Amino acid sequence: MNILAPVRRDRVLAELPQCLRKEAALHVHKDFHPRVTCACQEHRTGTVGRFKISKVIVVGDLSVGKTCLINRFCKDIFDKNYKATIGVDFEMERFEVLGVPFSLQLWDTAGQERFKCIASTYYRGAQAIIIVFNLNDVASLEHTKQWLADALKENDPSSVLLFLVGSKKDLSTPAQYALMEKDALKVAQEMKTVQRLPSPGVLCHLHSPRA
Ligand SMILES: Nc1nc2c(ncn2[C@@H]2O[C@H](COP(=O)(O)OP(=O)(O)OP(=O)(O)O)[C@@H](O)[C@H]2O)c(=O)[nH]1
C-alpha cells in the first residue's frame, strides 16, 4: 500500500538532458575498467528500501539566509522575520527521476556558534554541501572557508559536490554586488583547489528572494 502523497509535478523528471543519459556515461560501457564502474555505482546515493536518497547539508554564518533558501526551494515561500535555527532542521523533498522515486534530504544547520557542535554531528555522509554567505557581509564570505573545512572533515572531499551561494542580492547595490561577485569567485576558486578536483568542483550561485 502506498501511503505517500503523489510527487509534485515539477519534481517529476521524465527525461534527462542528453549529457546525463545512460549512453553518455562512459563507465556503463562494457569495456570500461571494472574498478571505475564499481566506484561510480557505490557512492553518489544511498538507498533505503526502494528509495534512493541524497543528503545535502547547508552551512554558513548565522542569519545569512540558509533557512530561507531551503524554504524557497521546498515550499516556495519567503519569511522576512528571523527565527534562528536551533541545532538542525530537516526537509525531505521527493522527486521522481525516470520513474524511480528519489528523495533529497536537506539539512538546515544553525549558524550560531553555540549550536555548531550539535550541527556538525549531522555533516557526515553528505553528497552535496551548500555554503551560504551574505552578499552584503564580506566577513560571512571569508568564513565560508572555515565552514567548508569543518564540513569536509566529515565527508570525502573528492566526491562531494560543493555549491557556494550568495544571498540577499536584493539588498546590495550593483557596485557592491560586482565587488562581492569578484571576491566570491576567488573564494570558489580556492575551494576548488582545496577539493583538488581537476574540473570545476564548486558552483558559485548568487541568489535573491523573489518578491
Ligand atoms: N532581503 C533579504 N532578506 C533575506 C534573504 N534571505 C534571508 N533573509 C532574511 O535574513 C534573516 C535570516 O534568514 P534565515 O534564513 O533565518 O538565516 P539562517 O542562515 O538560516 O540563520 P541561522 O538559523 O541563525 O543560521 C531573515 O530575517 C530573512 O528574512 C534575502 O535573500 N533577502
Tab-separated table of C-alpha atoms and ligand atoms in Angstrom:
chain	number	residue	atom	x	y	z
A	1	MET	CA	0.000	0.000	0.000
A	2	ASN	CA	1.389	3.428	-0.942
A	3	ILE	CA	0.726	5.908	1.873
A	4	LEU	CA	2.762	8.754	0.367
A	5	ALA	CA	1.111	11.630	-1.465
A	6	PRO	CA	1.970	11.879	-5.184
A	7	VAL	CA	5.242	13.640	-6.034
A	8	ARG	CA	4.789	17.320	-7.019
A	9	ARG	CA	4.514	17.690	-10.797
A	10	ASP	CA	7.571	19.947	-11.047
A	11	ARG	CA	9.644	17.286	-9.271
A	12	VAL	CA	8.945	14.628	-11.901
A	13	LEU	CA	11.746	14.321	-14.443
A	14	ALA	CA	10.558	12.122	-17.274
A	15	GLU	CA	13.583	12.748	-19.459
A	16	LEU	CA	17.194	13.617	-18.713
A	17	PRO	CA	19.254	16.067	-20.772
A	18	GLN	CA	21.447	14.366	-23.372
A	19	CYS	CA	24.632	14.712	-21.312
A	20	LEU	CA	23.070	12.895	-18.334
A	21	ARG	CA	21.626	9.953	-20.272
A	22	LYS	CA	22.942	6.467	-19.773
A	23	GLU	CA	24.520	6.398	-23.245
A	24	ALA	CA	26.646	9.407	-22.265
A	25	ALA	CA	28.042	7.720	-19.151
A	26	LEU	CA	31.265	6.065	-20.204
A	27	HIS	CA	31.516	3.926	-17.087
A	28	VAL	CA	28.472	1.872	-18.119
A	29	HIS	CA	30.178	0.789	-21.351
A	30	LYS	CA	31.271	-2.850	-21.388
A	31	ASP	CA	34.974	-2.226	-21.926
A	32	PHE	CA	35.353	0.312	-19.108
A	33	HIS	CA	37.654	-0.532	-16.203
A	34	PRO	CA	35.685	-2.561	-13.564
A	35	ARG	CA	37.163	-0.574	-10.654
A	36	VAL	CA	35.840	2.696	-12.057
A	37	THR	CA	32.471	1.116	-12.809
A	38	CYS	CA	32.219	-0.099	-9.206
A	39	ALA	CA	33.251	3.243	-7.736
A	40	CYS	CA	30.630	5.027	-9.843
A	41	GLN	CA	27.901	2.703	-8.655
A	42	GLU	CA	28.837	2.858	-4.984
A	43	HIS	CA	28.905	6.422	-3.768
A	44	ARG	CA	26.531	9.008	-5.130
A	45	THR	CA	23.279	7.970	-3.480
A	46	GLY	CA	22.204	5.850	-0.569
A	47	THR	CA	19.254	3.507	-0.783
A	48	VAL	CA	16.614	2.805	1.831
A	49	GLY	CA	14.267	0.079	0.609
A	50	ARG	CA	13.325	1.075	-2.934
A	51	PHE	CA	14.090	4.749	-2.296
A	52	LYS	CA	17.226	6.470	-3.474
A	53	ILE	CA	18.369	9.210	-1.131
A	54	SER	CA	20.863	12.038	-1.397
A	55	LYS	CA	21.906	14.139	1.562
A	56	VAL	CA	22.601	17.841	1.245
A	57	ILE	CA	23.896	19.962	4.122
A	58	VAL	CA	23.509	23.735	4.164
A	59	VAL	CA	26.097	25.624	6.242
A	60	GLY	CA	27.173	29.233	6.774
A	61	ASP	CA	27.181	32.112	9.279
A	62	LEU	CA	24.143	32.962	11.330
A	63	SER	CA	21.354	34.818	9.570
A	64	VAL	CA	22.877	34.560	6.086
A	65	GLY	CA	19.642	33.036	4.790
A	66	LYS	CA	20.072	29.247	4.876
A	67	THR	CA	16.547	28.546	6.105
A	68	CYS	CA	15.057	30.990	3.581
A	69	LEU	CA	16.916	29.299	0.739
A	70	ILE	CA	15.561	25.881	1.732
A	71	ASN	CA	12.052	27.220	2.293
A	72	ARG	CA	12.051	28.842	-1.126
A	73	PHE	CA	13.134	25.572	-2.737
A	74	CYS	CA	10.802	23.256	-0.805
A	75	LYS	CA	7.734	25.398	-0.118
A	76	ASP	CA	8.186	28.393	-2.411
A	77	ILE	CA	7.786	30.812	0.494
A	78	PHE	CA	9.864	33.665	1.946
A	79	ASP	CA	9.577	34.856	5.555
A	80	LYS	CA	11.192	38.180	6.383
A	81	ASN	CA	11.143	37.516	10.131
A	82	TYR	CA	14.286	35.954	11.514
A	83	LYS	CA	13.940	32.842	13.646
A	84	ALA	CA	17.312	31.281	14.451
A	85	THR	CA	17.702	27.577	13.722
A	86	ILE	CA	18.407	25.648	16.914
A	87	GLY	CA	20.874	22.859	16.130
A	88	VAL	CA	19.495	21.496	12.862
A	89	ASP	CA	16.295	21.323	10.871
A	90	PHE	CA	15.441	18.894	8.181
A	91	GLU	CA	13.370	18.874	4.979
A	92	MET	CA	12.772	15.998	2.638
A	93	GLU	CA	11.968	16.751	-0.978
A	94	ARG	CA	10.640	13.929	-3.117
A	95	PHE	CA	11.393	13.551	-6.803
A	96	GLU	CA	10.682	11.018	-9.454
A	97	VAL	CA	13.529	10.568	-11.914
A	98	LEU	CA	12.752	8.427	-14.954
A	99	GLY	CA	10.086	6.619	-12.945
A	100	VAL	CA	12.407	5.956	-9.978
A	101	PRO	CA	11.450	7.532	-6.616
A	102	PHE	CA	14.239	9.738	-5.323
A	103	SER	CA	14.464	11.793	-2.132
A	104	LEU	CA	16.615	14.776	-1.353
A	105	GLN	CA	17.347	15.240	2.338
A	106	LEU	CA	18.092	18.886	3.076
A	107	TRP	CA	19.791	19.544	6.419
A	108	ASP	CA	19.472	23.144	7.559
A	109	THR	CA	22.184	23.757	10.159
A	110	ALA	CA	22.413	26.546	12.733
A	111	GLY	CA	24.918	29.315	12.064
A	112	GLN	CA	25.168	30.379	15.702
A	113	GLU	CA	28.462	29.442	17.321
A	114	ARG	CA	26.824	27.842	20.365
A	115	PHE	CA	24.931	25.328	18.183
A	116	LYS	CA	27.883	24.464	15.944
A	117	CYS	CA	28.764	21.395	17.964
A	118	ILE	CA	25.291	19.884	17.587
A	119	ALA	CA	25.002	20.849	13.924
A	120	SER	CA	28.362	19.380	12.933
A	121	THR	CA	27.299	15.929	14.106
A	122	TYR	CA	24.912	15.900	11.112
A	123	TYR	CA	27.561	16.702	8.484
A	124	ARG	CA	28.592	13.107	7.787
A	125	GLY	CA	27.512	11.283	4.606
A	126	ALA	CA	26.615	14.337	2.522
A	127	GLN	CA	26.598	14.089	-1.258
A	128	ALA	CA	26.465	17.875	-1.556
A	129	ILE	CA	27.486	20.808	0.641
A	130	ILE	CA	25.877	24.202	0.125
A	131	ILE	CA	27.868	27.006	1.769
A	132	VAL	CA	25.883	30.210	2.061
A	133	PHE	CA	27.179	33.755	2.588
A	134	ASN	CA	25.525	37.169	2.673
A	135	LEU	CA	26.440	39.287	-0.365
A	136	ASN	CA	26.417	42.361	1.886
A	137	ASP	CA	28.730	40.986	4.544
A	138	VAL	CA	32.275	40.298	3.472
A	139	ALA	CA	33.058	38.530	6.779
A	140	SER	CA	30.418	35.903	6.009
A	141	LEU	CA	32.187	35.190	2.703
A	142	GLU	CA	35.544	34.955	4.485
A	143	HIS	CA	34.034	32.494	6.988
A	144	THR	CA	32.847	30.136	4.219
A	145	LYS	CA	36.385	28.679	4.120
A	146	GLN	CA	36.100	27.561	7.740
A	147	TRP	CA	32.579	26.184	7.161
A	148	LEU	CA	33.930	24.192	4.233
A	149	ALA	CA	36.899	22.882	6.217
A	150	ASP	CA	34.593	21.708	9.023
A	151	ALA	CA	32.151	20.051	6.627
A	152	LEU	CA	34.952	18.300	4.735
A	153	LYS	CA	36.282	16.757	7.955
A	154	GLU	CA	33.186	14.535	7.888
A	155	ASN	CA	32.969	13.934	4.139
A	156	ASP	CA	35.051	12.733	1.225
A	157	PRO	CA	36.429	15.875	-0.464
A	158	SER	CA	36.956	14.068	-3.759
A	159	SER	CA	33.343	13.046	-4.270
A	160	VAL	CA	31.175	15.641	-2.546
A	161	LEU	CA	29.584	18.403	-4.655
A	162	LEU	CA	30.160	21.957	-3.431
A	163	PHE	CA	27.979	24.994	-4.005
A	164	LEU	CA	28.927	28.465	-2.841
A	165	VAL	CA	25.742	30.521	-2.665
A	166	GLY	CA	25.487	34.284	-2.112
A	167	SER	CA	22.226	35.515	-0.581
A	168	LYS	CA	20.386	38.830	-0.155
A	169	LYS	CA	21.245	40.119	-3.594
A	170	ASP	CA	18.175	42.352	-3.376
A	171	LEU	CA	19.863	44.356	-0.589
A	172	SER	CA	23.069	45.209	-2.461
A	173	THR	CA	23.731	47.974	-4.974
A	174	PRO	CA	25.061	46.982	-8.408
A	175	ALA	CA	28.518	48.311	-7.439
A	176	GLN	CA	28.642	46.374	-4.136
A	177	TYR	CA	27.360	43.310	-5.923
A	178	ALA	CA	30.022	43.481	-8.634
A	179	LEU	CA	32.776	43.711	-5.994
A	180	MET	CA	31.398	40.858	-3.954
A	181	GLU	CA	30.935	38.692	-7.022
A	182	LYS	CA	34.645	39.066	-7.835
A	183	ASP	CA	35.627	38.103	-4.281
A	184	ALA	CA	33.182	35.179	-4.261
A	185	LEU	CA	34.610	33.808	-7.497
A	186	LYS	CA	38.100	33.963	-5.967
A	187	VAL	CA	36.903	32.055	-2.895
A	188	ALA	CA	35.177	29.487	-5.134
A	189	GLN	CA	38.457	29.031	-6.992
A	190	GLU	CA	40.318	28.465	-3.683
A	191	MET	CA	37.689	25.928	-2.630
A	192	LYS	CA	38.213	24.043	-5.853
A	193	THR	CA	41.903	23.831	-5.019
A	194	VAL	CA	41.141	22.568	-1.515
A	195	GLN	CA	38.925	19.913	-3.029
A	196	ARG	CA	41.696	19.019	-5.515
A	197	LEU	CA	39.312	18.402	-8.377
A	198	PRO	CA	40.610	18.521	-11.954
A	199	SER	CA	37.403	20.126	-13.247
A	200	PRO	CA	35.184	22.824	-11.701
A	201	GLY	CA	34.035	21.343	-8.423
A	202	VAL	CA	32.439	24.440	-6.955
A	203	LEU	CA	29.470	26.234	-8.386
A	204	CYS	CA	29.068	29.839	-7.355
A	205	HIS	CA	25.461	30.983	-7.330
A	206	LEU	CA	24.158	34.372	-6.253
A	207	HIS	CA	20.624	34.417	-5.006
A	208	SER	CA	17.865	36.858	-4.083
A	209	PRO	CA	14.311	36.215	-2.882
A	210	ARG	CA	11.542	36.733	-5.372
A	211	ALA	CA	9.077	39.291	-4.053
B	1	LIG	N1	16.171	40.841	1.959
B	1	LIG	C1	16.501	39.558	2.104
B	1	LIG	N2	16.404	39.014	3.310
B	1	LIG	C2	16.750	37.706	3.446
B	1	LIG	C3	17.193	36.923	2.345
B	1	LIG	N3	17.450	35.682	2.800
B	1	LIG	C4	17.172	35.701	4.119
B	1	LIG	N4	16.760	36.912	4.518
B	1	LIG	C5	16.408	37.340	5.880
B	1	LIG	O1	17.551	37.149	6.707
B	1	LIG	C6	17.147	36.689	8.005
B	1	LIG	C7	17.833	35.398	8.336
B	1	LIG	O2	17.401	34.385	7.439
B	1	LIG	P1	17.477	32.826	7.803
B	1	LIG	O3	17.134	32.076	6.578
B	1	LIG	O4	16.700	32.546	9.015
B	1	LIG	O5	19.040	32.706	8.154
B	1	LIG	P2	19.856	31.405	8.606
B	1	LIG	O6	21.144	31.434	7.863
B	1	LIG	O7	19.015	30.184	8.461
B	1	LIG	O8	20.103	31.742	10.148
B	1	LIG	P3	20.534	30.735	11.359
B	1	LIG	O9	19.403	29.790	11.551
B	1	LIG	O10	20.752	31.613	12.544
B	1	LIG	O11	21.803	30.072	10.978
B	1	LIG	C8	15.622	36.585	7.968
B	1	LIG	O12	15.074	37.770	8.531
B	1	LIG	C9	15.299	36.513	6.489
B	1	LIG	O13	14.042	37.030	6.175
B	1	LIG	C10	17.306	37.543	1.078
B	1	LIG	O14	17.716	36.939	0.051
B	1	LIG	N5	16.933	38.874	1.013
